[in-house]
C-alpha positions in Angstrom: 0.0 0.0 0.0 1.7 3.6 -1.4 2.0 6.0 1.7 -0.8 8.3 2.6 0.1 12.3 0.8 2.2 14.9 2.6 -0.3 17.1 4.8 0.2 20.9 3.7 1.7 21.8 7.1 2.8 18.8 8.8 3.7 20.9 12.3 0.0 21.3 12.9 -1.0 19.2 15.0 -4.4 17.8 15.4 -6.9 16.8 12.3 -7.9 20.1 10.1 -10.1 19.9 7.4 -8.5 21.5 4.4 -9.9 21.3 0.3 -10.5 17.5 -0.4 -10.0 16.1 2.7 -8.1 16.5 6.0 -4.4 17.1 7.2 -3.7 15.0 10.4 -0.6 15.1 12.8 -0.2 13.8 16.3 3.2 13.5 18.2 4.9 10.2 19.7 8.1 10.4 19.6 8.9 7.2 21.0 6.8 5.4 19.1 7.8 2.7 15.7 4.1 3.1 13.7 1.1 5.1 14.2 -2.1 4.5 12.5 -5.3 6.9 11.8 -8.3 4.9 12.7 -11.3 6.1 10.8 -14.3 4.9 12.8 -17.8 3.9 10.9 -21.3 2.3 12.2 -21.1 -1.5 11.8 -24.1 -3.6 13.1 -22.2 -6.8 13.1 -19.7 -6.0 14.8 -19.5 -6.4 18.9 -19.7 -2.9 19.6 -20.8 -1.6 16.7 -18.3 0.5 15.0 -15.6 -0.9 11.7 -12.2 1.6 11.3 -10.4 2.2 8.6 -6.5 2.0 9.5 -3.8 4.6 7.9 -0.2 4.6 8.6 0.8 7.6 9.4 4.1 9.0 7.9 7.0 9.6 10.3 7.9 10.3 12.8 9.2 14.0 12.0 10.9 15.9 15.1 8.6 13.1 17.3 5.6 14.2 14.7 3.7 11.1 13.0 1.0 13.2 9.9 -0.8 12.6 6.6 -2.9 14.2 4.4 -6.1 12.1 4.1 -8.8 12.7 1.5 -12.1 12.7 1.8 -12.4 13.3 5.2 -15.5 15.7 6.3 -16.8 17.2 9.4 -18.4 14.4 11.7 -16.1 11.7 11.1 -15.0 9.9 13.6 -11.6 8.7 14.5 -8.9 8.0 17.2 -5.0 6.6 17.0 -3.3 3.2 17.6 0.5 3.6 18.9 2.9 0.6 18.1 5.8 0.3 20.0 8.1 -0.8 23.3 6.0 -2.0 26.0 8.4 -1.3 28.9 6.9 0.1 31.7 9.9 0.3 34.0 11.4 3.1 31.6 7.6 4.9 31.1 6.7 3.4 27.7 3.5 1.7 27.3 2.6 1.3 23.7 -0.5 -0.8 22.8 -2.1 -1.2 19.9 -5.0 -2.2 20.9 -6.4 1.0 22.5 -7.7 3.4 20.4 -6.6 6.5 22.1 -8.1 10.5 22.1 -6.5 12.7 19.6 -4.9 15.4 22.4 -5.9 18.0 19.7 -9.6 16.9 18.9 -12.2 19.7 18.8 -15.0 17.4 19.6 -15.6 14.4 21.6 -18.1 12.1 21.8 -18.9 9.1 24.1 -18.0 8.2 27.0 -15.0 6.1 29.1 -16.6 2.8 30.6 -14.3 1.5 33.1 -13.0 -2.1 33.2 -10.4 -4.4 31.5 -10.7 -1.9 27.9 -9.6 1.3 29.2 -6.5 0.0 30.7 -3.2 -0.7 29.0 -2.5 -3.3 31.5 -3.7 -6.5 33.0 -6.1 -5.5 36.3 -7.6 -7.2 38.7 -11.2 -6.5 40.1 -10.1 -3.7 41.8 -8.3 -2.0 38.6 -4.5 -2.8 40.1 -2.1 -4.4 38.9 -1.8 -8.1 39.7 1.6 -8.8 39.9 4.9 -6.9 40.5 5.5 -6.1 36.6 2.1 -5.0 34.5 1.7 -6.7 31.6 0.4 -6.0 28.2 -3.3 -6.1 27.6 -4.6 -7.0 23.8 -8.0 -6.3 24.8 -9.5 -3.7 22.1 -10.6 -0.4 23.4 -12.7 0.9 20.7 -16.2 0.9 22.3 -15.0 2.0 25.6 -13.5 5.1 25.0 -14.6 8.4 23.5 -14.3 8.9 20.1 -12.3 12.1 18.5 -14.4 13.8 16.1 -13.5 15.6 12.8 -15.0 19.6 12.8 -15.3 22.7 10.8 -14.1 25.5 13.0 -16.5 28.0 10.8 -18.9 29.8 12.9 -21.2 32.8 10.7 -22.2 35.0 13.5 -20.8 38.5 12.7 -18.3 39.6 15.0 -19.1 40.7 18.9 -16.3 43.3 20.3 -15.0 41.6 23.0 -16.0 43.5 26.4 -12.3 44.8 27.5 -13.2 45.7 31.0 -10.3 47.3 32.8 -8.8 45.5 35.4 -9.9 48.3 37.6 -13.1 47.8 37.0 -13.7 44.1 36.7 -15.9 42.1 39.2 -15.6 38.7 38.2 -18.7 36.3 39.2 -17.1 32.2 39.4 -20.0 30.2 38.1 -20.5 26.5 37.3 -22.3 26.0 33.8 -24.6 23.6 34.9 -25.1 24.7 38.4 -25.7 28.3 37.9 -29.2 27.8 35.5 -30.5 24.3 36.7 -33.1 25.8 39.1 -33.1 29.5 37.2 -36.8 31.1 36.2 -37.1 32.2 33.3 -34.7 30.1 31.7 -37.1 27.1 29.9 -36.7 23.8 31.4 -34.8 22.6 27.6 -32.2 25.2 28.4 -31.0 24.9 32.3 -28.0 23.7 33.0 -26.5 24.1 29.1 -24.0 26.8 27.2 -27.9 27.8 25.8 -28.8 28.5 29.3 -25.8 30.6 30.5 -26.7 32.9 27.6 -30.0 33.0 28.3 -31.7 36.6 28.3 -32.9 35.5 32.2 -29.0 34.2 33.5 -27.9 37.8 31.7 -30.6 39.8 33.3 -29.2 38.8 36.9 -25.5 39.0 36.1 -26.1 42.6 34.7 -28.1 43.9 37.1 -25.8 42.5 39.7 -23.4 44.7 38.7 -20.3 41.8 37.6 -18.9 42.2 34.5 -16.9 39.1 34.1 -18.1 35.4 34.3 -15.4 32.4 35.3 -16.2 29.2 34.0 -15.1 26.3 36.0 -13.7 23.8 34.0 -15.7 23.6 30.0 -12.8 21.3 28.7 -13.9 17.4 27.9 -13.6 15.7 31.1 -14.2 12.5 32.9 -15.1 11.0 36.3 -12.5 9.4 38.2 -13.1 5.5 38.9 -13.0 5.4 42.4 -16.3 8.0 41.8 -17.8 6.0 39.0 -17.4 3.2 41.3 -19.5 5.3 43.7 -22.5 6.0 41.2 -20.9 9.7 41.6 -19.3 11.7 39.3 -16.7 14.4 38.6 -19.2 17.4 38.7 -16.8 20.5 38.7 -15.0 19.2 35.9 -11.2 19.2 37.1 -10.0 15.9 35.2 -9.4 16.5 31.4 -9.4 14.4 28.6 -9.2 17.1 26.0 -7.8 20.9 26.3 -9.3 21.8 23.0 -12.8 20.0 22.9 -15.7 21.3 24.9 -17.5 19.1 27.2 -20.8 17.9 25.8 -22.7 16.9 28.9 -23.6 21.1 29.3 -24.7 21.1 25.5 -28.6 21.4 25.2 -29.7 17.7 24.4 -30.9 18.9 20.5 -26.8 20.1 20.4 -25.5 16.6 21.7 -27.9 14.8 19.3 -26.5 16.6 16.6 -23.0 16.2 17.5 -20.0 17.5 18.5 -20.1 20.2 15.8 -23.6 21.6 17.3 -21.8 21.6 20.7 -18.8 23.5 20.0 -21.3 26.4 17.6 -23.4 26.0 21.1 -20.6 27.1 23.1 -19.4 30.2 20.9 -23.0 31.1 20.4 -23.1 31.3 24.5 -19.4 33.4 24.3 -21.1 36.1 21.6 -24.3 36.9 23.2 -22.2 37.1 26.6 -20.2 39.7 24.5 -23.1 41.3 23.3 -24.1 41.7 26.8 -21.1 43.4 27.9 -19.8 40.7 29.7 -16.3 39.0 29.4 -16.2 35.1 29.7 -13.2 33.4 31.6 -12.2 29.8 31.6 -11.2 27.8 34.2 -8.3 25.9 32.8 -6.8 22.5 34.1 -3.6 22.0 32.5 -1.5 20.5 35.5 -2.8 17.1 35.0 -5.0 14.6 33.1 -7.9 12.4 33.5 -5.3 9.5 33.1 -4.6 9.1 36.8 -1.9 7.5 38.4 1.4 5.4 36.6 -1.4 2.4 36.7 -4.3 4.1 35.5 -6.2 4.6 32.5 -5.0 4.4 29.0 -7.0 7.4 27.1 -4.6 9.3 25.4 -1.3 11.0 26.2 -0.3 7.5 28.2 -0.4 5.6 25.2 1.1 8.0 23.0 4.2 9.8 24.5 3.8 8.9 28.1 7.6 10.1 28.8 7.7 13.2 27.2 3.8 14.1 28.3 4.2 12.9 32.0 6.1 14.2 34.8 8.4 11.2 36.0 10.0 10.8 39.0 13.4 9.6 37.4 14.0 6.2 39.4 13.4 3.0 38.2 11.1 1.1 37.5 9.6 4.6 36.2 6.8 6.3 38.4 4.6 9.4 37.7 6.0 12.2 40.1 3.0 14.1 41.3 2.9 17.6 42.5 -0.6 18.2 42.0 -2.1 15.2 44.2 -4.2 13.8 41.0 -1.9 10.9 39.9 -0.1 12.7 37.4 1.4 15.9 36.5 2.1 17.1 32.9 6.0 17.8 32.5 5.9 21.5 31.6 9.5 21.2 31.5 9.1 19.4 27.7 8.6 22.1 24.9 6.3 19.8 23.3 4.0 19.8 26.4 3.8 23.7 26.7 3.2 24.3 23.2 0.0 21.8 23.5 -1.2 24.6 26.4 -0.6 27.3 24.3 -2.4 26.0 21.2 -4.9 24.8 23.6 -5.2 28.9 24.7 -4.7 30.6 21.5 -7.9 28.5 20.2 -10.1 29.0 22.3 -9.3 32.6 22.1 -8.8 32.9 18.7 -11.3 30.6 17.6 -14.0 30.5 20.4 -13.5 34.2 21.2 -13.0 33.9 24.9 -11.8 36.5 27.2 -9.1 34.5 29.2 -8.2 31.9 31.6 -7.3 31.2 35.2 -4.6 28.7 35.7 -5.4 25.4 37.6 -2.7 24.6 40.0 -0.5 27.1 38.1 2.9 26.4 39.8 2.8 23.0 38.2 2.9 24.8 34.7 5.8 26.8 36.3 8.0 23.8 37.4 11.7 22.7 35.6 14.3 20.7 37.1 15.0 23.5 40.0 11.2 23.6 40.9 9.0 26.6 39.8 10.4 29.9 38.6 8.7 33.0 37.4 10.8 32.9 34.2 9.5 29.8 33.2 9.1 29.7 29.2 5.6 28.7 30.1 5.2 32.0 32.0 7.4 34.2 29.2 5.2 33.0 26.4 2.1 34.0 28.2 3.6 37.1 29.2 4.6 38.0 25.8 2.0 36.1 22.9 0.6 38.1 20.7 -2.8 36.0 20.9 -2.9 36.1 24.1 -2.2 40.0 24.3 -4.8 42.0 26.2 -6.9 38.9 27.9 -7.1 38.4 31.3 -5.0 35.8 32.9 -5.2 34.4 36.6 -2.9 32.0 38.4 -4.0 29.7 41.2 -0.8 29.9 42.5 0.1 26.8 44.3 0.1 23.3 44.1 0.8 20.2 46.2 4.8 19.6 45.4 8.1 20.9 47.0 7.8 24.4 47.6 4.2 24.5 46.2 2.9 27.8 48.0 3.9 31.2 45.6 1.4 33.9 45.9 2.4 36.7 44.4 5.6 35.2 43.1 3.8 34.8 39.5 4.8 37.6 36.8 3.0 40.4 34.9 0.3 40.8 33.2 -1.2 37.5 35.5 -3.1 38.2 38.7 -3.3 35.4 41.2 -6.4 34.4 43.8 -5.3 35.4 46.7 -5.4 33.2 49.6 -4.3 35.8 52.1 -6.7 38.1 51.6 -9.3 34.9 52.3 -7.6 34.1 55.2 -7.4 37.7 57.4 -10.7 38.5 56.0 -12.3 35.4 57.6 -10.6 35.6 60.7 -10.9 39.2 61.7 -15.0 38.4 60.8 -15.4 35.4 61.6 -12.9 33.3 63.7 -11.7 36.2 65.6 -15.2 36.9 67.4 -15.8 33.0 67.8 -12.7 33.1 69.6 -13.4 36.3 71.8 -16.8 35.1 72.4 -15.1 32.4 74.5 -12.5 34.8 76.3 -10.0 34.1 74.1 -7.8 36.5 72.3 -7.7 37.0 68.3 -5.7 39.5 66.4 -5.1 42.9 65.0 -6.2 45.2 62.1 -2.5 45.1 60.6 -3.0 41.8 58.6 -6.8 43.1 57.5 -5.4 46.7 56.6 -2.6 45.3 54.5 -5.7 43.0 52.5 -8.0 46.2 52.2 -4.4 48.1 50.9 -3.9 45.6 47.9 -1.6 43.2 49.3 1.5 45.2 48.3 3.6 42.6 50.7 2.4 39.8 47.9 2.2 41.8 44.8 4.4 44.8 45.0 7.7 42.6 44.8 8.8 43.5 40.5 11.4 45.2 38.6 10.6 48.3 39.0 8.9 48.1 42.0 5.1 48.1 42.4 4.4 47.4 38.2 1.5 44.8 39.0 -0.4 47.0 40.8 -3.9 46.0 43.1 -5.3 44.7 40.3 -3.1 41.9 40.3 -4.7 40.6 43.8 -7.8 39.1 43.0 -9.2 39.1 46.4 -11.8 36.7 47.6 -13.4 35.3 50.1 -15.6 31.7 49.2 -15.0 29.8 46.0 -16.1 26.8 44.5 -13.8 25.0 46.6 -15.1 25.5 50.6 -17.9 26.9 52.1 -20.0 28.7 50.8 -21.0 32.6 52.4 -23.6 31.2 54.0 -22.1 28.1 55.6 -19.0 30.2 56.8 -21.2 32.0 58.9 -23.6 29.0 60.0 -21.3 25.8 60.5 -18.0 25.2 62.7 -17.6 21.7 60.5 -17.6 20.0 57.5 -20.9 18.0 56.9 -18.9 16.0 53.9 -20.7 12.5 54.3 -22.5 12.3 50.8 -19.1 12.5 48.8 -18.5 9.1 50.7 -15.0 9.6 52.0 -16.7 9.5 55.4 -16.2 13.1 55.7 -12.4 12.8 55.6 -11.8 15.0 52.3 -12.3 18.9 52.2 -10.4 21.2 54.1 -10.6 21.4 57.7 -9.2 25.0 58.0 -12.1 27.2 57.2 -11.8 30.0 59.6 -15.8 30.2 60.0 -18.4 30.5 62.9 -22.0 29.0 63.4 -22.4 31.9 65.9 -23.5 29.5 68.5 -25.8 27.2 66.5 -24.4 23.9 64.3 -26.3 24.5 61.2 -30.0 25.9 60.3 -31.6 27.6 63.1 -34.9 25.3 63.5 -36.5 27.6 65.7 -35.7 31.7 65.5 -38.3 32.0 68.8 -35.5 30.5 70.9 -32.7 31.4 69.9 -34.0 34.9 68.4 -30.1 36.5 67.7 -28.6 34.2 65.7 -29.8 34.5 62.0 -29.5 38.6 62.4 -25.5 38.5 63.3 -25.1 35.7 60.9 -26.6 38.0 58.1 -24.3 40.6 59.1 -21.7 38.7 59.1 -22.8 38.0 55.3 -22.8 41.6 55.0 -19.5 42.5 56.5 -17.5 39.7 54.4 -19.3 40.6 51.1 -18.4 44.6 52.2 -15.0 43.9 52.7 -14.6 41.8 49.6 -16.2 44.2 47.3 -14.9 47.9 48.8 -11.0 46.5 49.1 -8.5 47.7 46.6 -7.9 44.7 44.1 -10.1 42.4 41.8 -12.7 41.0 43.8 -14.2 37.5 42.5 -17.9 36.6 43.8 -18.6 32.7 43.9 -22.4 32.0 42.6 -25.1 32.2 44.4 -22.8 34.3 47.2 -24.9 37.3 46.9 -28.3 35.3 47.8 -27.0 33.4 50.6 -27.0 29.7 48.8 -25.9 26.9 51.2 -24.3 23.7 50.3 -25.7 22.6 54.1 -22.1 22.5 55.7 -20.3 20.6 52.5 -16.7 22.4 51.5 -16.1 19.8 48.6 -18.9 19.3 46.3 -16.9 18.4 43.3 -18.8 15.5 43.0 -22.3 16.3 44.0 -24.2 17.2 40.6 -27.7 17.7 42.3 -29.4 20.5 45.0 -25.9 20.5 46.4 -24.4 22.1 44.4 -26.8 23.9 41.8 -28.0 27.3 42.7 -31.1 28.0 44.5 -33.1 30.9 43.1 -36.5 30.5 45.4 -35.5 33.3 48.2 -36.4 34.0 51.3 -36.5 37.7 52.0 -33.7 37.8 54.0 -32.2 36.7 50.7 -33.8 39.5 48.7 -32.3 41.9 51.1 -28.9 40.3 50.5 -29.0 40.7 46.8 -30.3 44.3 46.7 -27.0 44.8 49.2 -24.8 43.0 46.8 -26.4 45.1 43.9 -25.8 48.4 46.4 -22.0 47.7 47.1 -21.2 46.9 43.6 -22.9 50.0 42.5 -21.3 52.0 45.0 -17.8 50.6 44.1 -18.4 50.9 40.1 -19.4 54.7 40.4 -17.1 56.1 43.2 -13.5 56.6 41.8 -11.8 56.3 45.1 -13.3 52.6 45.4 -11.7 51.5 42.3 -7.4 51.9 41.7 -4.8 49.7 39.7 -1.9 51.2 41.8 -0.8 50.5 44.7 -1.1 53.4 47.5 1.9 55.1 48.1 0.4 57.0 51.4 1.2 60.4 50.3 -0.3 63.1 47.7 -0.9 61.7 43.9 -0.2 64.6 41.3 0.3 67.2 43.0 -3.0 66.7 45.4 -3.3 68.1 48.9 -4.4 65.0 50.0 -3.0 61.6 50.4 -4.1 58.5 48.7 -4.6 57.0 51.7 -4.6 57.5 55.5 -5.1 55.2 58.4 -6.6 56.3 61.7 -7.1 54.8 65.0 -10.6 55.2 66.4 -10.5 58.0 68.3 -9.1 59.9 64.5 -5.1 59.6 66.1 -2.7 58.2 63.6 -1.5 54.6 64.4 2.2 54.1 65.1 4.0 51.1 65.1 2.8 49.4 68.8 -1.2 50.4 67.7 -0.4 48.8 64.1 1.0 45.5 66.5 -1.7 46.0 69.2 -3.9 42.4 68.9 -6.5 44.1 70.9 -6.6 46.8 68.1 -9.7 45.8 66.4 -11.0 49.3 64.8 -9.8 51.3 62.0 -10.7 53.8 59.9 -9.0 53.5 55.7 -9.5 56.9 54.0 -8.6 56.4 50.0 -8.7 59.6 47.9 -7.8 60.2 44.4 -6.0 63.7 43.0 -9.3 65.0 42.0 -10.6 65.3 45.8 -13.1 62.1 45.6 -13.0 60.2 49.1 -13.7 56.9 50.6 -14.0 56.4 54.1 -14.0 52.5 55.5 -14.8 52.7 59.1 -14.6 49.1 61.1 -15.1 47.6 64.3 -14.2 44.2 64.7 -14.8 44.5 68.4 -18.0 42.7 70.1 -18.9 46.3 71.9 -20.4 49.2 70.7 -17.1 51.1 69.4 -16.8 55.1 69.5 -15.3 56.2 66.5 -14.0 60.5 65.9 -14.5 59.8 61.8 -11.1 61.1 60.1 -11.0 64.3 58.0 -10.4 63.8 54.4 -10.3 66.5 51.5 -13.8 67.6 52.2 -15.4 68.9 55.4 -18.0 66.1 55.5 -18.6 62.7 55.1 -21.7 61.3 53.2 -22.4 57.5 54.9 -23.3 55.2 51.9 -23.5 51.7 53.1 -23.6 50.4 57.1 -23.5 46.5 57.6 -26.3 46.8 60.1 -28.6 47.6 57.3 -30.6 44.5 56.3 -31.2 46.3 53.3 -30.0 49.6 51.6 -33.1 51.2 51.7 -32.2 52.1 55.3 -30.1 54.7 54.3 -33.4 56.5 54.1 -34.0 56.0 57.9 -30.2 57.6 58.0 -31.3 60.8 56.4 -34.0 61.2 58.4 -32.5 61.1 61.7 -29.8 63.3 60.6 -26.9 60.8 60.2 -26.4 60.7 56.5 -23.7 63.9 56.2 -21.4 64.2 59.5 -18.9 65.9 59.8 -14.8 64.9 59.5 -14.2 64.9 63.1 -17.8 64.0 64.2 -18.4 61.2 66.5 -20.4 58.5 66.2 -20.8 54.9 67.3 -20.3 51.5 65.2 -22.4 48.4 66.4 -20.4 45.7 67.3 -18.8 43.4 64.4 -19.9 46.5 61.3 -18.5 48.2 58.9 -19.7 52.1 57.2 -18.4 53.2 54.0 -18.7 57.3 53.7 -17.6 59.2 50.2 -17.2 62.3 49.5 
């Protein structure tokens, strides 16, 4: 048989439909033959598909590729690797699994587990029966997804992407399926899909909330892990990939995964341009640390049976074992050109192509990691630094993962922000875990850790060459995500309630700085134990100030800003029910936390001193009389260095002006007793008070004006409720 035709650009990798047919390249470098396996329906066969083998030419630089005529959009196919079967140095080739193209666009099936979907021999258990694995003939083909062929084309006229200055960006961290499942006003065909999230109803309340970008978790193709499929559970956040280009079909409307993968991926840029249209950036949450592969033993999908030594970290002993710094079985060896250029594709399509706005980084110090461990002049972290794809989206690292040295906030470079863990932490304790602790007698800390949060988090971020370059923006503060407790449960349980994941309650973290304010759980009965739900709700109140009115990116998690609970969980990943979806029927203490919500975001997006991309430099700006920003003590004294050390310092007042005189004064008491605060002078004579955590509900701001509270004077006293915060402007 004559060898297939030279594909037009044989460095492409992936299958591309060109005129006549298709160009197809996929790299393993290690192995002797790889073959194109063109998949058709056949009845009478045992799982019901014939292929259609073609040697690929190769390998070129590690590159196997053929043009193939003929080929259209739908077709189905997948790969068969010959070569050494020597798992002691990290090679695995089998023949007989078909494996996942790393570079399809769409996907379609799913992985059943069991003898197929390993390259090995297992036992019942899935391990390995004896001390050396050995080879397993048994054919993969109908128990793996299938790679499918598509057209990239998509005929809507072109959107504008949003740009939203970093200044001004809110970002809102949503689940696709979880944020629309329960929504009104989104038809029952649409909830939970791409269709859904685009919905004119999901829009409405993401717009009138005041957010102006939405982070995806995890849209790649995924699948479950075993030990959850085992469980009749599954992998609901989406963490585990099995392809960085193709989107995952299970949040397609049904009519879209009837139709196919092609339908899926036009549903998924349909959802990205009315988003657009909106005014509304779209972020994805990106998982290129590791794959859905597992462990040095686990399943054969993909990059295992291809290149397993130049895709996989390994730990360099012998017989050869994954090293894993990400604690999922594997981690991808970022260290390997060949595995950085597969993100970076991955990125530039789904900007280029799918039109997204940017990404935020999975475990991002894994993608940061050569042989000396992670540095911030990794060519990982060059290239997205200086692609000109990638130019002008937004880009945030999770900066830490599980390995040697795993723990770098703000040690990531420009233009990347980072989630910031520290800001988390202090504003959790000074609300929360503090007063649980005073409430008992027992001493807490100091403004100096919250003040340094509110500030930006200059000790994280303001470390650059020159000093300072990343500005605030670069701290994207929060305070819940999708991983932990929820705003609710941080203010209504002391522990985990993890049972239903069926780990018996061992998984999730156990370091959650909350308080139940006396009461494990929902309050049964309010007549009893009457103050509870009021300082929990002010609690809400006070996180969800802080959050929003501090200096950096602040990231809501869904469903935050109505008070949804996950009823004590802090790891739902694999709860895809009530759990985890978002609950729009509201109480009216809920109501009254979404109008607040709406109020601080307002407040933030139309007040100049409550938005910055600099750090504060605590003097004059431009020539202004005023400096950017002043701390006072509460009786309106500056602090010093013993008040700014003082644990039992629990009250502060931030004022934050900008050269043209606008002001912002943050007043808080983190004390359990009525504090008297002498409010701090700023640029003008008086203070107008805009926001007070007591308030169930803006409106009271009203009841402010009419007993004469609403414009005091710098210098005026007043008193703070215990555990509140005011916010004044000029």
């Amino acid at each position: 048989m004559s060898a297939p035709p030279v594909p037009r650009a044989p460095h492409r990798l992936g299958v591309h439909l060109v005129d006549g047919g298709a160009d197809v390249a996929v790299l393993a470098s290690h192995a002797d033959a790889v073959e194109l396996c063109l998949l058709h329906p056949d009845p009478s066969s045992s799982d019901g598909w014939a292929e259609r083998r073609i040697a690929l030419r190769g390998p070129q630089h590690g590159v196997w590729h053929a043009h193939v005529p003929g080929v259209e959009a739908g077709q189905r196919y997948g790969f068969r690797a010959h070569g050494r079967w020597d798992p002691a140095a990290g090679l695995r080739y089998n023949p007989a699994k078909l494996l996942v193209d790393p570079y399809a666009r769409g996907l379609t099936g799913e992985v059943v587990l069991g003898q197929a979907v390993h390259g090995h021999r297992v036992d019942e258990h899935g391990g390995s029966p004896g001390s050396t694995p050995e080879l397993d003939p048994t054919d993969s083909r109908g128990a793996v997804p299938h790679s499918v062929v598509v057209d990239d084309r998509f005929d809507a006229p072109p959107v504008p992407r949003p740009q939203v200055a970093w200044e001004d960006t809110v970002i809102y961290e949503a689940h696709v399926r979880g944020l629309t499942m329960r929504l009104p006003g989104v038809p029952p065909e649409l909830r939970g899909t791409y269709a859904g999230l685009a919905h004119p109803a999901t829009i409405d309340h993401l717009r009138g909330l005041g957010v102006t970008t939405i982070e995806l978790l995890p849209i790649h193709a995924a699948a479950s892990e075993p030990h959850l499929v085992r469980r009749g559970l599954t992998n609901y956040w989406g963490y585990n990939t099995l392809g960085f280009f193709a989107p995952e079909p299970r949040y397609a409307t049904r009519a879209a995964q009837e139709a196919g993968p092609q339908a899926v991926l036009a549903e998924v840029k349909g959802m990205v341009h009315l988003l657009h249209q909106a005014g509304l950036e779209v972020l994805l949450d990106v998982v290129y640390n590791h794959t859905c592969e597992g462990g040095t033993d686990g399943l054969q999908l993909s990059w295992r049976g291809l290149d397993p030594t130049v895709y996989y970290l390994h730990d360099g002993g012998t017989p050869a074992r994954f090293a894993d710094v990400t604690g999922c079985g594997n981690s991808l060896d970022f260290r390997r050109p060949r595995v950085v250029q597969m993100a970076l594709d991955s990125l530039r399509y789904w900007v280029a192509d799918v039109g997204v706005d940017g990404f935020r980084f999975d475990l991002a110090v894994t993608l940061g990691r050569d042989d000396d461990g992670f540095t911030p002049h990794h060519p990982f972290l060059v290239a997205l630094q200086t692609d000109p794809v990638l130019a002008g989206t937004k880009l945030i690292a999770e900066p830490w993962d599980v390995g040697p040295g795993g723990w770098r906030t703000g040690a990531f470079p420009e233009p990347l922000g980072e989630w910031n863990d520290r800001f988390r932490n202090a504003v959790r304790s000074f609300w929360l875990a503090d007063p649980a602790q005073a409430a008992h007698g027992r001493p807490g800390h100091g403004v100096r850790d919250l003040a340094t949060r509110l500030a930006g988090s200059a000790d994280l971020f303001g470390y650059s060459d020159p000093p300072l370059m990343r500005g605030v923006v670069a701290s994207i503060n929060y305070v819940t995500a999708h991983d932990g407790f929820t705003l609710a449960d941080l203010v209504s349980y002391e522990h985990k309630r993890n049972e239903a994941n069926g780990e018996q309650n061992r998984d999730g973290t156990d370091d959650n700085r909350s308080w139940n304010h006396g009461v494990e759980g929902p309050v049964r009965d309010e007549v009893v134990v009457p103050e509870v739900m009021p300082l929990r709700r002010r609690s809400m109140r006070n996180l969800l100030g802080t959050l929003l009115l501090a200096a950096g990116t602040p990231m809501i998690t869904a469903g935050d800003e109505i008070g949804r609970t996950q009823r004590g969980n802090n790891n739902a990943y694999c709860l895809d029910d009530e759990t985890s979806w978002v609950d729009w029927e509201l109480e009216p203490w809920q109501r009254d936390l979404l109008a607040t919500t709406r109020h601080l975001l307002r407040l933030r997006s139309t007040h100049p001193a409550l938005r910055t991309s600099s750090f504060f430099r605590g003097q004059p700006r431009a020539g202004a009389p005023w400096p950017d920003l002043d701390w006072r003590l509460a009786d309106g004294g500056p602090f010093d260095h013993h008040t700014w050390h003082d644990a039992g310092v629990r009250t502060l007042q931030m004022v934050r002006s900008t050269p043209s005189g606008a002001s912002a004064l943050l007043v808080v008491n983190g004390t359990l007793d009525v504090a008297e605060v002498v409010l701090a002078r700023g640029p003008q004579e008086r203070w107008e008070l805009r926001w007070d955590s007591t308030w169930e509900h803006p409106e009271e701001q009203r009841s402010a004006a009419i007993n004469g509270v609403l414009h005091p004077a710098a210098g005026e006293r007043t008193a703070l409720d215990p555990l509140s915060m005011r916010v004044y402007t000029t």
